[in-house]
CSV table of C-alpha atoms in Angstrom, one decimal:
chain,number,residue,atom,x,y,z
A,22,MET,CA,-38.1,46.7,3.6
A,23,LYS,CA,-34.3,47.0,3.1
A,24,LEU,CA,-33.8,46.9,6.9
A,25,GLN,CA,-36.0,43.8,7.2
A,26,SER,CA,-34.2,42.1,4.4
A,27,LEU,CA,-30.8,42.8,6.0
A,28,VAL,CA,-32.0,41.5,9.4
A,29,LEU,CA,-33.3,38.3,7.6
A,30,VAL,CA,-30.0,37.8,5.8
A,31,ALA,CA,-28.1,38.3,9.0
A,32,ALA,CA,-30.3,35.9,10.9
A,33,VAL,CA,-29.9,33.2,8.2
A,34,PHE,CA,-26.1,33.7,8.1
A,35,THR,CA,-26.0,33.4,11.9
A,36,MET,CA,-28.0,30.2,11.8
A,37,THR,CA,-25.8,28.6,9.1
A,38,THR,CA,-22.5,29.4,10.8
A,39,ALA,CA,-23.5,28.8,14.4
A,40,PHE,CA,-22.1,25.4,14.4
A,41,ALA,CA,-18.7,26.2,12.7
A,42,ILE,CA,-15.7,25.0,14.8
A,43,PRO,CA,-13.5,28.1,15.2
A,44,ALA,CA,-9.8,28.2,14.5
A,45,GLY,CA,-7.8,27.6,17.7
A,46,THR,CA,-10.2,25.0,19.1
A,47,TRP,CA,-8.8,21.7,20.4
A,48,SER,CA,-10.8,18.5,20.6
A,49,VAL,CA,-10.0,15.1,22.1
A,50,ALA,CA,-11.7,11.8,21.1
A,51,ALA,CA,-11.5,8.7,23.2
A,52,GLY,CA,-13.1,5.4,22.1
A,53,ALA,CA,-12.3,2.1,20.4
A,54,HIS,CA,-11.5,1.0,16.9
A,55,MET,CA,-11.5,-2.3,15.0
A,56,VAL,CA,-8.7,-2.9,12.5
A,57,ASP,CA,-10.3,-5.1,9.8
A,58,PRO,CA,-7.5,-6.2,7.3
A,59,LYS,CA,-8.4,-6.7,3.6
A,60,SER,CA,-9.4,-10.3,2.7
A,61,ASP,CA,-6.4,-11.0,0.4
A,62,ASN,CA,-3.2,-10.3,2.4
A,63,GLY,CA,-0.7,-11.5,-0.3
A,64,THR,CA,1.6,-14.5,-0.6
A,65,LEU,CA,5.0,-15.4,0.9
A,66,ALA,CA,7.8,-17.9,0.0
A,67,ASP,CA,7.6,-17.3,-3.8
A,68,GLY,CA,3.8,-17.4,-3.8
A,69,THR,CA,3.5,-20.8,-2.2
A,70,LEU,CA,1.9,-19.6,1.0
A,71,ALA,CA,-1.2,-17.4,1.2
A,72,VAL,CA,-1.4,-15.0,4.1
A,73,LYS,CA,-4.6,-14.4,6.1
A,74,VAL,CA,-4.5,-11.8,8.8
A,75,ASP,CA,-7.3,-11.5,11.4
A,76,ASP,CA,-8.9,-8.4,12.9
A,77,ASP,CA,-8.5,-6.8,16.4
A,78,ILE,CA,-10.2,-4.1,18.5
A,79,ARG,CA,-8.3,-1.7,20.9
A,80,PRO,CA,-8.9,1.5,22.7
A,81,THR,CA,-7.9,4.7,20.8
A,82,ILE,CA,-7.4,8.4,21.5
A,83,SER,CA,-7.0,11.3,19.1
A,84,GLY,CA,-6.3,15.0,19.4
A,85,GLU,CA,-7.3,17.6,16.8
A,86,TYR,CA,-6.3,21.2,16.5
A,87,PHE,CA,-8.3,23.5,14.3
A,88,ILE,CA,-5.9,25.6,12.2
A,89,ALA,CA,-8.9,27.4,10.5
A,90,ASN,CA,-12.6,27.4,10.9
A,91,ASN,CA,-13.8,23.8,10.4
A,92,VAL,CA,-10.3,22.6,9.3
A,93,GLY,CA,-8.4,20.5,11.8
A,94,VAL,CA,-5.1,18.6,12.1
A,95,GLU,CA,-5.7,15.3,13.9
A,96,LEU,CA,-3.3,12.7,15.4
A,97,LEU,CA,-4.7,9.2,16.1
A,98,ALA,CA,-3.0,7.0,18.6
A,99,ALA,CA,-3.9,3.6,20.1
A,100,ILE,CA,-2.9,0.8,22.5
A,101,PRO,CA,-1.0,-1.8,20.4
A,102,PHE,CA,-3.1,-3.9,18.1
A,103,HIS,CA,-2.5,-7.7,18.1
A,104,HIS,CA,-3.0,-9.8,15.0
A,105,ASP,CA,-2.8,-13.5,14.5
A,106,PHE,CA,-2.2,-14.7,11.0
A,107,ASP,CA,-2.3,-18.0,9.0
A,108,LEU,CA,0.0,-19.1,6.2
A,109,ASN,CA,-1.9,-21.6,4.0
A,110,SER,CA,-0.9,-23.7,1.1
A,111,ALA,CA,-2.5,-23.5,-2.3
A,112,ASP,CA,-5.3,-25.9,-1.4
A,113,GLY,CA,-6.1,-24.0,1.8
A,114,THR,CA,-4.3,-26.2,4.3
A,115,GLN,CA,-2.8,-24.3,7.2
A,116,VAL,CA,1.0,-24.7,7.1
A,117,LEU,CA,2.2,-22.1,9.7
A,118,THR,CA,0.7,-19.6,12.1
A,119,GLY,CA,2.1,-16.4,13.6
A,120,SER,CA,1.3,-13.2,15.3
A,121,THR,CA,2.4,-9.6,15.6
A,122,GLN,CA,1.6,-6.4,17.4
A,123,HIS,CA,1.7,-3.0,15.8
A,124,LEU,CA,1.1,0.7,16.5
A,125,PRO,CA,-0.5,2.7,13.6
A,126,PRO,CA,-0.3,6.5,14.5
A,127,THR,CA,-2.0,8.5,11.8
A,128,LEU,CA,-1.8,12.2,11.0
A,129,SER,CA,-4.7,13.7,9.0
A,130,VAL,CA,-6.0,17.1,7.8
A,131,GLN,CA,-9.8,17.1,8.2
A,132,TYR,CA,-12.7,19.3,7.1
A,133,HIS,CA,-15.8,19.4,9.3
A,134,PHE,CA,-19.0,20.3,7.4
A,135,ASP,CA,-21.6,22.7,8.8
A,136,ASN,CA,-24.4,24.8,7.1
A,137,TYR,CA,-26.4,21.7,6.6
A,138,SER,CA,-29.7,20.8,8.2
A,139,MET,CA,-29.3,17.1,9.1
A,140,PRO,CA,-31.2,14.8,11.5
A,141,MET,CA,-30.0,15.0,15.1
A,142,ASN,CA,-27.7,18.0,14.0
A,143,ILE,CA,-25.2,15.4,12.6
A,144,LYS,CA,-21.9,17.0,11.6
A,145,PRO,CA,-20.0,15.0,8.9
A,146,PHE,CA,-16.3,15.3,8.2
A,147,ILE,CA,-13.7,14.0,5.8
A,148,GLY,CA,-9.9,13.8,6.1
A,149,VAL,CA,-6.8,12.6,4.4
A,150,GLY,CA,-3.3,12.0,5.8
A,151,VAL,CA,-0.4,9.6,6.3
A,152,ASN,CA,-0.2,6.5,8.4
A,153,TYR,CA,3.0,5.2,10.0
A,154,THR,CA,2.8,1.6,11.3
A,155,THR,CA,5.6,0.0,13.3
A,156,PHE,CA,5.5,-3.8,14.0
A,157,PHE,CA,7.0,-5.6,17.0
A,158,LYS,CA,6.7,-8.9,18.9
A,159,GLU,CA,6.6,-10.9,15.6
A,160,ARG,CA,6.3,-14.6,16.2
A,161,ILE,CA,5.9,-17.7,13.9
A,162,SER,CA,5.0,-21.3,14.8
A,163,SER,CA,8.1,-22.7,13.0
A,164,GLY,CA,10.3,-20.9,15.7
A,165,GLY,CA,12.2,-18.9,13.1
A,166,ASP,CA,13.2,-15.2,13.5
A,167,LEU,CA,10.3,-13.3,11.7
A,168,ASP,CA,10.8,-9.5,11.1
A,169,LEU,CA,8.2,-7.2,9.6
A,170,ASP,CA,9.4,-3.8,8.3
A,171,ASP,CA,7.7,-0.5,9.3
A,172,SER,CA,5.1,0.8,6.8
A,173,VAL,CA,4.2,4.4,5.6
A,174,GLY,CA,1.1,4.9,3.5
A,175,VAL,CA,-1.8,7.1,2.7
A,176,ALA,CA,-4.8,7.2,5.1
A,177,GLY,CA,-8.4,8.4,4.4
A,178,HIS,CA,-11.0,9.3,7.1
A,179,VAL,CA,-14.8,9.8,7.0
A,180,GLY,CA,-17.3,10.1,9.8
A,181,PHE,CA,-19.8,12.2,11.6
A,182,ASP,CA,-20.3,13.7,15.1
A,183,ILE,CA,-23.7,13.7,16.9
A,184,PRO,CA,-23.6,16.6,19.3
A,185,PHE,CA,-25.4,16.1,22.7
A,186,ALA,CA,-23.9,19.3,24.4
A,187,PRO,CA,-22.3,22.5,23.0
A,188,THR,CA,-18.8,21.0,23.3
A,189,GLU,CA,-19.5,17.2,23.4
A,190,ALA,CA,-20.4,14.7,20.8
A,191,PHE,CA,-20.6,11.0,20.0
A,192,ARG,CA,-18.5,10.0,16.9
A,193,ILE,CA,-18.8,7.2,14.4
A,194,ASP,CA,-16.0,7.0,11.8
A,195,ALA,CA,-14.2,4.8,9.3
A,196,ARG,CA,-10.6,5.0,8.0
A,197,TYR,CA,-8.7,3.3,5.2
A,198,MET,CA,-5.0,2.8,5.8
A,199,ASP,CA,-2.5,1.7,3.2
A,200,ILE,CA,-0.3,-0.7,5.3
A,201,LYS,CA,2.1,-3.0,3.5
A,202,THR,CA,5.1,-4.7,5.2
A,203,ASP,CA,8.1,-6.6,3.8
A,204,ALA,CA,8.6,-9.9,5.8
A,205,THR,CA,12.0,-11.4,6.6
A,206,LEU,CA,12.5,-14.9,8.0
A,207,ASP,CA,15.9,-15.8,9.5
A,208,GLY,CA,17.4,-12.9,7.5
A,209,SER,CA,15.9,-13.9,4.1
A,210,ASP,CA,13.2,-11.8,2.3
A,211,ILE,CA,10.1,-14.0,2.0
A,212,GLY,CA,7.6,-11.4,0.5
A,213,GLU,CA,5.2,-8.7,1.3
A,214,ILE,CA,2.1,-8.8,3.6
A,215,ASP,CA,-0.6,-6.4,2.5
A,216,ILE,CA,-2.8,-5.6,5.5
A,217,SER,CA,-4.4,-2.3,4.2
A,218,PRO,CA,-7.4,-2.4,6.6
A,219,TRP,CA,-10.6,-0.5,7.0
A,220,VAL,CA,-10.7,0.8,10.6
A,221,TYR,CA,-14.1,1.3,12.2
A,222,GLY,CA,-14.7,3.1,15.4
A,223,VAL,CA,-16.8,5.0,17.9
A,224,ALA,CA,-15.7,7.7,20.3
A,225,PHE,CA,-16.7,10.4,22.8
A,226,VAL,CA,-15.5,13.8,21.6
A,227,LYS,CA,-14.8,16.8,23.8
A,228,GLN,CA,-13.9,20.3,22.5
A,229,PHE,CA,-11.9,22.9,24.4
């Protein structure tokens, strides 16, 4: 009976750890993400102009290295995102328009859950890290010289992988990024734009 019990415990242990991602594993995820800015993006020019930033979708790629079982360090990169924005008066009338491009590389530490019996063998994960966003090609319809400062902020990450092969999976994820930038027009500070988006994406994931 003792031998049978040990065999049963060993079998259960093997089953519950079979899907752990071992330390030393690399994974690459290629897909697309939508940057969806928050609805209230702040005001400029002493509060006289409300800012509205639109969303955008671009291809993305990330690499993750597992420093321990199920614990990875991930770097997210993307083709530059493009955002148009409106500057509206208090009554909602459009006063000015503009646009900018940005790159938001994000470094995160992530934990991938296993030991759970979920439909389709889904493997959820969570992460937290830091986002660095650099802006360029800023334009405004008034023809002035608009400059947006780079931003550094906290980033959160949640998602799940749906494996369809031992080293391949389909990923659905969402990130929150704290992105705020100080705006300068013709050398004068005109306020802060708060983008702070949710970023939704899908990707193909390959482990090595």
